[in-house]
Amino acid sequence: MHQKWQQWNIASRKWLWILVVIGVLSALPVVYDRLQTEKSSKTVEFVFDYRDLVEVASYRVNPKDYISQQLDRLKEAGVQSMAIYESTLEDYRKARRLMMWGATDIANLTDTVIPENENYTYVLFTSTENSSVLAPLIQDAFHVLGIDTENWSFRGQQGLIIKTPLEDATLKPLQPDPFNLEMLHEKGFSIVPRLVDSLAYNEEAVTKLLDRYQELGVKRILFEGESVKGFTDDADTGSLTAFADLLKERGMGIAAIENIKAQQKGFGKLAYLLDYNVTRLYSLSEGDSGLSPEVIADRFALATKDRNIRMLYLNTIPSRDTTTAQIKDTLDNLVISLSGPDGAVQKIENNGFTLGQAEAFDVVDSSYQRYFKLGAVIGAVSMVALLVSYFIPWLTLAAWILGLAGSAGLLLLKPQLFEQALALAVAISAPTVATVLAVRKINEQGPPLRINKLTYAVMSPGRRLAHSLVLYIKTALISLSAVPFVIALLNNITYSLVLNQFRGVSLLHLAPIGLTALYVLLYRGEFAFNKTGKLLRTPVTLAMVIAAGILGVLGMYYLSRTGNSGSVSSIEMTFRTFLENTVGVRPRNKEFLLAHPLFILGAFMAYKYRNAAFIMIVAVIGQLSMVDTFAHIHTPVLISLIRGLLGLGLGLIIGLIAVAVWQIAERCWKRWSPLLKNL
C-alpha cells in the first residue's frame, strides 16, 4: 500500500504540471484586465506648496511682487497646481493681512496696565478690504468653536478681540485665504486643498468650503496630519461617510502620499467610499529640493513611469547662507529641474504622459474575471504541491488537497490573507522548483557521484554551453510562470494604490535560497536522511565558523537591499541612472550582474565538476528576483516585463563572457600548473 501511495504521488506530478499550465492560461485574461487599467490614466500633475512660497517670500524685500514673479516662473516651467492649506491667523499674518498681539503685548502697545483676569488675542487688519473679507470669516470660525469675538479698533484700523489666548487662537484652522484663492485662479493654477482633521467635524462648514472649491474647479483633495477629514468623529457620527458623500457629489477624489511612515487614519475607508477615486502622489521634500536638477528630473520621471505616480508635489524652504550673508531658497533649482530638454516635464512627456489634473485609474474588472481567478488559484496550489513533491514526494497529493481546502477556507474567512498567502507561496515555489529541476537535469547529464574514468566521458565545452543555455531559458520560463498567478491573485486596485501591500518580501528573498541549498546538499545521490546524519556528525572547524560568519554578513546585506527601503550606494545610483537613460528601463543589478551570469557559468561548470552545482544556491537569486519584480503591484506590468527580459538578456551576455574567461583560466591552469609544481 505504501508503495502504491508513493507511485500515485510521483505520477501526480504530470497532472499537477498540466494544472499549472491551465492555471497560467486562466490568469492571462486577468493580466489583460490589469494592463487595460494601467493604460487608463496618463495625466501627470505638478503641485507646488503655496505655503512654502509664502514662507520664502517673507524674507524678501517686496514679498507680494516676489510671489507673483515666482508663480509666473513656476507656471512657465510646468507647475499646474498650488496646494492650499486651511489657513491660521499665523498664515494671515505672514501674508500681511493682519497683525496680532497677546494681552501683554497689547498693554505695552497701548500704554495700559495688563488686565488681571483677561488673556485675549487682539487682531488688527492691515486694510479696509482685508477687514471686510476676513473679519466675518474669522468670527464665524471661532463662533462655531464656542469662542466669542468682538469688534475693536486701534489708531483708525479695524480689528477683532478674540476671547482666547494668543497661543490657542493661532492653532485654530480657518478657511483658506480667499485673496490667495482668487489670485491663483486668475493666474491659471488649479487648486489642491490640504484639509486637517483637528476639530470636530462640522458638515455645514465643510459643505460651504467644498462648494467654494467646486467653483474653483478643484478635482482632488490632500490631507495634512495623521488622519483624513472626518475620521476622529466617524465612530460617533458617521462623519467619514458624510464627508465621502460630499466629495462624490462634487466629483472630487483624494491623493495617497507615497512612502509616509503610516497611512493616514481613515484613508482606506474613505478611498473605498469614493470607489477608489484615488491617485498616488510623490512628494519631493524640502531637503531633497536642493539636489541637482538632473537627479530631481530623474526621480520625477521614474516615479511616473515605474510607480504609477500621477501627482508630483514640490516643496521649498528658506535657508541662511553664511558664506554669502543671504537668505536663499531652492526655487531656482526646482525650475531648472523641470525645464529644458533634459528637465522632468520633457522626460515625462517623452514617456507618453501629458500634463494636467491627475485622474484616477478606470478599473477594468470583467464579469468573467472571478472564473479565471478560480483557475489561477488551482494552478497556484498545484505549483506549491509540486514544490512539496520534490522534497517530500509522499506528501504531494495531501499537499494539493489541503492547499485547495485551506484556500477555500481562507477565501471565505479572510480573503485578503488568502490572496496574499497564496501569492507568496507560489512566488516562492516557482523559482525554487525551476532551480531544483535545473539541478536535477545537471545530475542526470553531468558527472556521476563517483567518476569512473573508464566509463565516463566529459561533454565537450560546446555541448556543455548549449545545454547550459537551454537550461537557462527553461528555468527562467518556469520561474516566470508564477507571474500570472501573482498578478491574478493581487489584481485589486488597493495594491496598485499601495493601500494594501504584498507581504513576505524577506521570506520570498530567503526561502528559495534555503530550499535550493537544502536540495543541493541533501537530495543529490544518497538518501537525504543518510546525508543528514553525516552532516550532524561532522566536526565543526574554525573555517566553518568563519564561513558561517561571512555568510551571515552577506545575508544581512542581501536583506538590507530588499523591499522599498533597501539601501543603495551612490555609485550604484549613478549606474542605475545611466541604465535608465540608456535603455529606458533599469534592470535589477543583482540579476544581470550576479545571479544570471552565475547560473550560466555554474551550469557550464557543473556539467564537468559535480560540486559546481553549489553555485546554483546563489543563482536562484536571479529567478526569485524576476518574480519579486512583478510582486511590486504599483509598477506597471509592461515595465516589470521589460525589466525582467533586459536582465535575462544582459545576464546572458555577461554569462557568456564569464564562461569564456573560465575556459581561458582553466586552460592556462592546466598548462602552467605542472610548471608551478616543479618550482
Tab-separated table of N, CA and C in Angstrom, residues 293-350:
chain	number	residue	atom	x	y	z
A	293	PRO	N	19.532	69.314	-10.341
A	293	PRO	CA	18.353	69.250	-11.228
A	293	PRO	C	18.241	67.930	-11.970
A	294	GLU	N	19.369	67.322	-12.336
A	294	GLU	CA	19.335	66.046	-13.054
A	294	GLU	C	18.736	64.939	-12.198
A	295	VAL	N	19.136	64.914	-10.915
A	295	VAL	CA	18.620	63.884	-10.006
A	295	VAL	C	17.122	64.069	-9.784
A	296	ILE	N	16.703	65.317	-9.589
A	296	ILE	CA	15.279	65.593	-9.374
A	296	ILE	C	14.464	65.199	-10.599
A	297	ALA	N	14.949	65.565	-11.784
A	297	ALA	CA	14.238	65.229	-13.019
A	297	ALA	C	14.119	63.712	-13.179
A	298	ASP	N	15.193	62.985	-12.872
A	298	ASP	CA	15.158	61.523	-12.966
A	298	ASP	C	14.171	60.930	-11.966
A	299	ARG	N	14.134	61.486	-10.768
A	299	ARG	CA	13.187	60.981	-9.751
A	299	ARG	C	11.748	61.135	-10.228
A	300	PHE	N	11.434	62.298	-10.766
A	300	PHE	CA	10.071	62.551	-11.216
A	300	PHE	C	9.700	61.640	-12.383
A	301	ALA	N	10.614	61.499	-13.335
A	301	ALA	CA	10.338	60.656	-14.496
A	301	ALA	C	10.163	59.197	-14.079
A	302	LEU	N	11.018	58.741	-13.166
A	302	LEU	CA	10.951	57.357	-12.692
A	302	LEU	C	9.666	57.108	-11.907
A	303	ALA	N	9.262	58.091	-11.094
A	303	ALA	CA	8.055	57.934	-10.281
A	303	ALA	C	6.819	57.749	-11.150
A	304	THR	N	6.709	58.532	-12.203
A	304	THR	CA	5.519	58.447	-13.054
A	304	THR	C	5.519	57.191	-13.910
A	305	LYS	N	6.682	56.802	-14.387
A	305	LYS	CA	6.759	55.658	-15.301
A	305	LYS	C	6.765	54.328	-14.567
A	306	ASP	N	7.518	54.246	-13.468
A	306	ASP	CA	7.737	52.964	-12.793
A	306	ASP	C	6.829	52.718	-11.598
A	307	ARG	N	6.186	53.753	-11.056
A	307	ARG	CA	5.428	53.538	-9.815
A	307	ARG	C	3.995	54.073	-9.885
A	308	ASN	N	3.508	54.327	-11.074
A	308	ASN	CA	2.123	54.784	-11.244
A	308	ASN	C	1.818	56.056	-10.447
A	309	ILE	N	2.815	56.903	-10.261
A	309	ILE	CA	2.601	58.191	-9.606
A	309	ILE	C	1.980	59.152	-10.617
A	310	ARG	N	0.951	59.877	-10.203
A	310	ARG	CA	0.311	60.823	-11.100
A	310	ARG	C	0.294	62.255	-10.548
A	311	MET	N	0.742	62.441	-9.322
A	311	MET	CA	0.874	63.779	-8.759
A	311	MET	C	2.279	63.931	-8.189
A	312	LEU	N	2.948	65.014	-8.560
A	312	LEU	CA	4.305	65.296	-8.103
A	312	LEU	C	4.281	66.588	-7.302
A	313	TYR	N	4.656	66.475	-6.043
A	313	TYR	CA	4.488	67.581	-5.082
A	313	TYR	C	5.852	68.200	-4.791
A	314	LEU	N	5.965	69.509	-4.966
A	314	LEU	CA	7.228	70.212	-4.789
A	314	LEU	C	7.188	71.082	-3.535
A	315	ASN	N	8.253	71.004	-2.759
A	315	ASN	CA	8.426	71.833	-1.571
A	315	ASN	C	9.694	72.668	-1.709
A	316	THR	N	9.765	73.764	-0.985
A	316	THR	CA	10.993	74.535	-0.881
A	316	THR	C	11.106	75.042	0.550
A	317	ILE	N	12.272	75.595	0.884
A	317	ILE	CA	12.489	76.070	2.252
A	317	ILE	C	13.551	77.163	2.230
A	318	PRO	N	13.357	78.231	2.999
A	318	PRO	CA	14.411	79.248	3.094
A	318	PRO	C	15.542	78.753	3.990
A	319	SER	N	16.753	79.171	3.679
A	319	SER	CA	17.901	78.775	4.486
A	319	SER	C	18.896	79.929	4.555
A	320	ARG	N	19.665	79.954	5.622
A	320	ARG	CA	20.668	81.002	5.817
A	320	ARG	C	21.993	80.551	5.219
A	321	ASP	N	22.525	81.345	4.317
A	321	ASP	CA	23.827	81.068	3.710
A	321	ASP	C	24.838	82.052	4.294
A	322	THR	N	25.632	81.564	5.246
A	322	THR	CA	26.577	82.458	5.935
A	322	THR	C	27.739	82.857	5.037
A	323	THR	N	28.016	82.065	3.992
A	323	THR	CA	29.136	82.405	3.104
A	323	THR	C	28.832	83.636	2.255
A	324	THR	N	27.553	83.812	1.911
A	324	THR	CA	27.165	84.988	1.119
A	324	THR	C	26.342	85.973	1.925
A	325	ALA	N	26.081	85.634	3.199
A	325	ALA	CA	25.290	86.505	4.080
A	325	ALA	C	23.927	86.805	3.467
A	326	GLN	N	23.243	85.727	2.996
A	326	GLN	CA	21.940	85.893	2.369
A	326	GLN	C	20.983	84.787	2.812
A	327	ILE	N	19.690	85.084	2.672
A	327	ILE	CA	18.666	84.059	2.828
A	327	ILE	C	18.390	83.481	1.446
A	328	LYS	N	18.577	82.168	1.302
A	328	LYS	CA	18.430	81.538	-0.006
A	328	LYS	C	17.278	80.532	0.006
A	329	ASP	N	16.873	80.117	-1.187
A	329	ASP	CA	15.853	79.081	-1.316
A	329	ASP	C	16.189	78.223	-2.527
A	330	THR	N	15.369	77.197	-2.770
A	330	THR	CA	15.657	76.241	-3.845
A	330	THR	C	14.732	76.406	-5.050
A	331	LEU	N	14.056	77.541	-5.140
A	331	LEU	CA	13.116	77.734	-6.245
A	331	LEU	C	13.807	77.686	-7.603
A	332	ASP	N	14.961	78.361	-7.717
A	332	ASP	CA	15.690	78.343	-8.991
A	332	ASP	C	16.053	76.911	-9.380
A	333	ASN	N	16.483	76.135	-8.402
A	333	ASN	CA	16.876	74.741	-8.659
A	333	ASN	C	15.687	73.914	-9.143
A	334	LEU	N	14.518	74.138	-8.547
A	334	LEU	CA	13.330	73.397	-8.952
A	334	LEU	C	12.890	73.769	-10.357
A	335	VAL	N	12.940	75.050	-10.674
A	335	VAL	CA	12.552	75.494	-12.017
A	335	VAL	C	13.468	74.878	-13.063
A	336	ILE	N	14.775	74.855	-12.776
A	336	ILE	CA	15.735	74.251	-13.714
A	336	ILE	C	15.453	72.761	-13.885
A	337	SER	N	15.118	72.069	-12.781
A	337	SER	CA	14.875	70.620	-12.846
A	337	SER	C	13.656	70.279	-13.694
A	338	LEU	N	12.713	71.210	-13.801
A	338	LEU	CA	11.506	70.965	-14.588
A	338	LEU	C	11.672	71.357	-16.045
A	339	SER	N	12.532	72.329	-16.324
A	339	SER	CA	12.579	72.968	-17.637
A	339	SER	C	13.632	72.353	-18.549
A	340	GLY	N	13.521	72.691	-19.830
A	340	GLY	CA	14.535	72.319	-20.800
A	340	GLY	C	14.385	70.910	-21.335
A	341	PRO	N	15.211	70.558	-22.319
A	341	PRO	CA	15.112	69.234	-22.949
A	341	PRO	C	15.460	68.077	-22.019
A	342	ASP	N	16.250	68.345	-20.973
A	342	ASP	CA	16.600	67.304	-20.011
A	342	ASP	C	15.813	67.431	-18.705
A	343	GLY	N	14.816	68.306	-18.688
A	343	GLY	CA	14.026	68.525	-17.487
A	343	GLY	C	12.957	67.472	-17.292
A	344	ALA	N	12.359	67.497	-16.117
A	344	ALA	CA	11.366	66.480	-15.763
A	344	ALA	C	10.154	66.513	-16.681
A	345	VAL	N	9.696	67.698	-17.051
A	345	VAL	CA	8.499	67.804	-17.886
A	345	VAL	C	8.716	67.112	-19.225
A	346	GLN	N	9.849	67.397	-19.865
A	346	GLN	CA	10.131	66.798	-21.169
A	346	GLN	C	10.290	65.283	-21.051
A	347	LYS	N	10.965	64.824	-19.997
A	347	LYS	CA	11.154	63.385	-19.816
A	347	LYS	C	9.818	62.680	-19.608
A	348	ILE	N	8.965	63.292	-18.831
A	348	ILE	CA	7.651	62.689	-18.568
A	348	ILE	C	6.824	62.633	-19.842
A	349	GLU	N	6.851	63.702	-20.624
A	349	GLU	CA	6.107	63.713	-21.888
A	349	GLU	C	6.690	62.704	-22.875
A	350	ASN	N	8.012	62.548	-22.868
A	350	ASN	CA	8.641	61.552	-23.743
A	350	ASN	C	8.201	60.134	-23.400
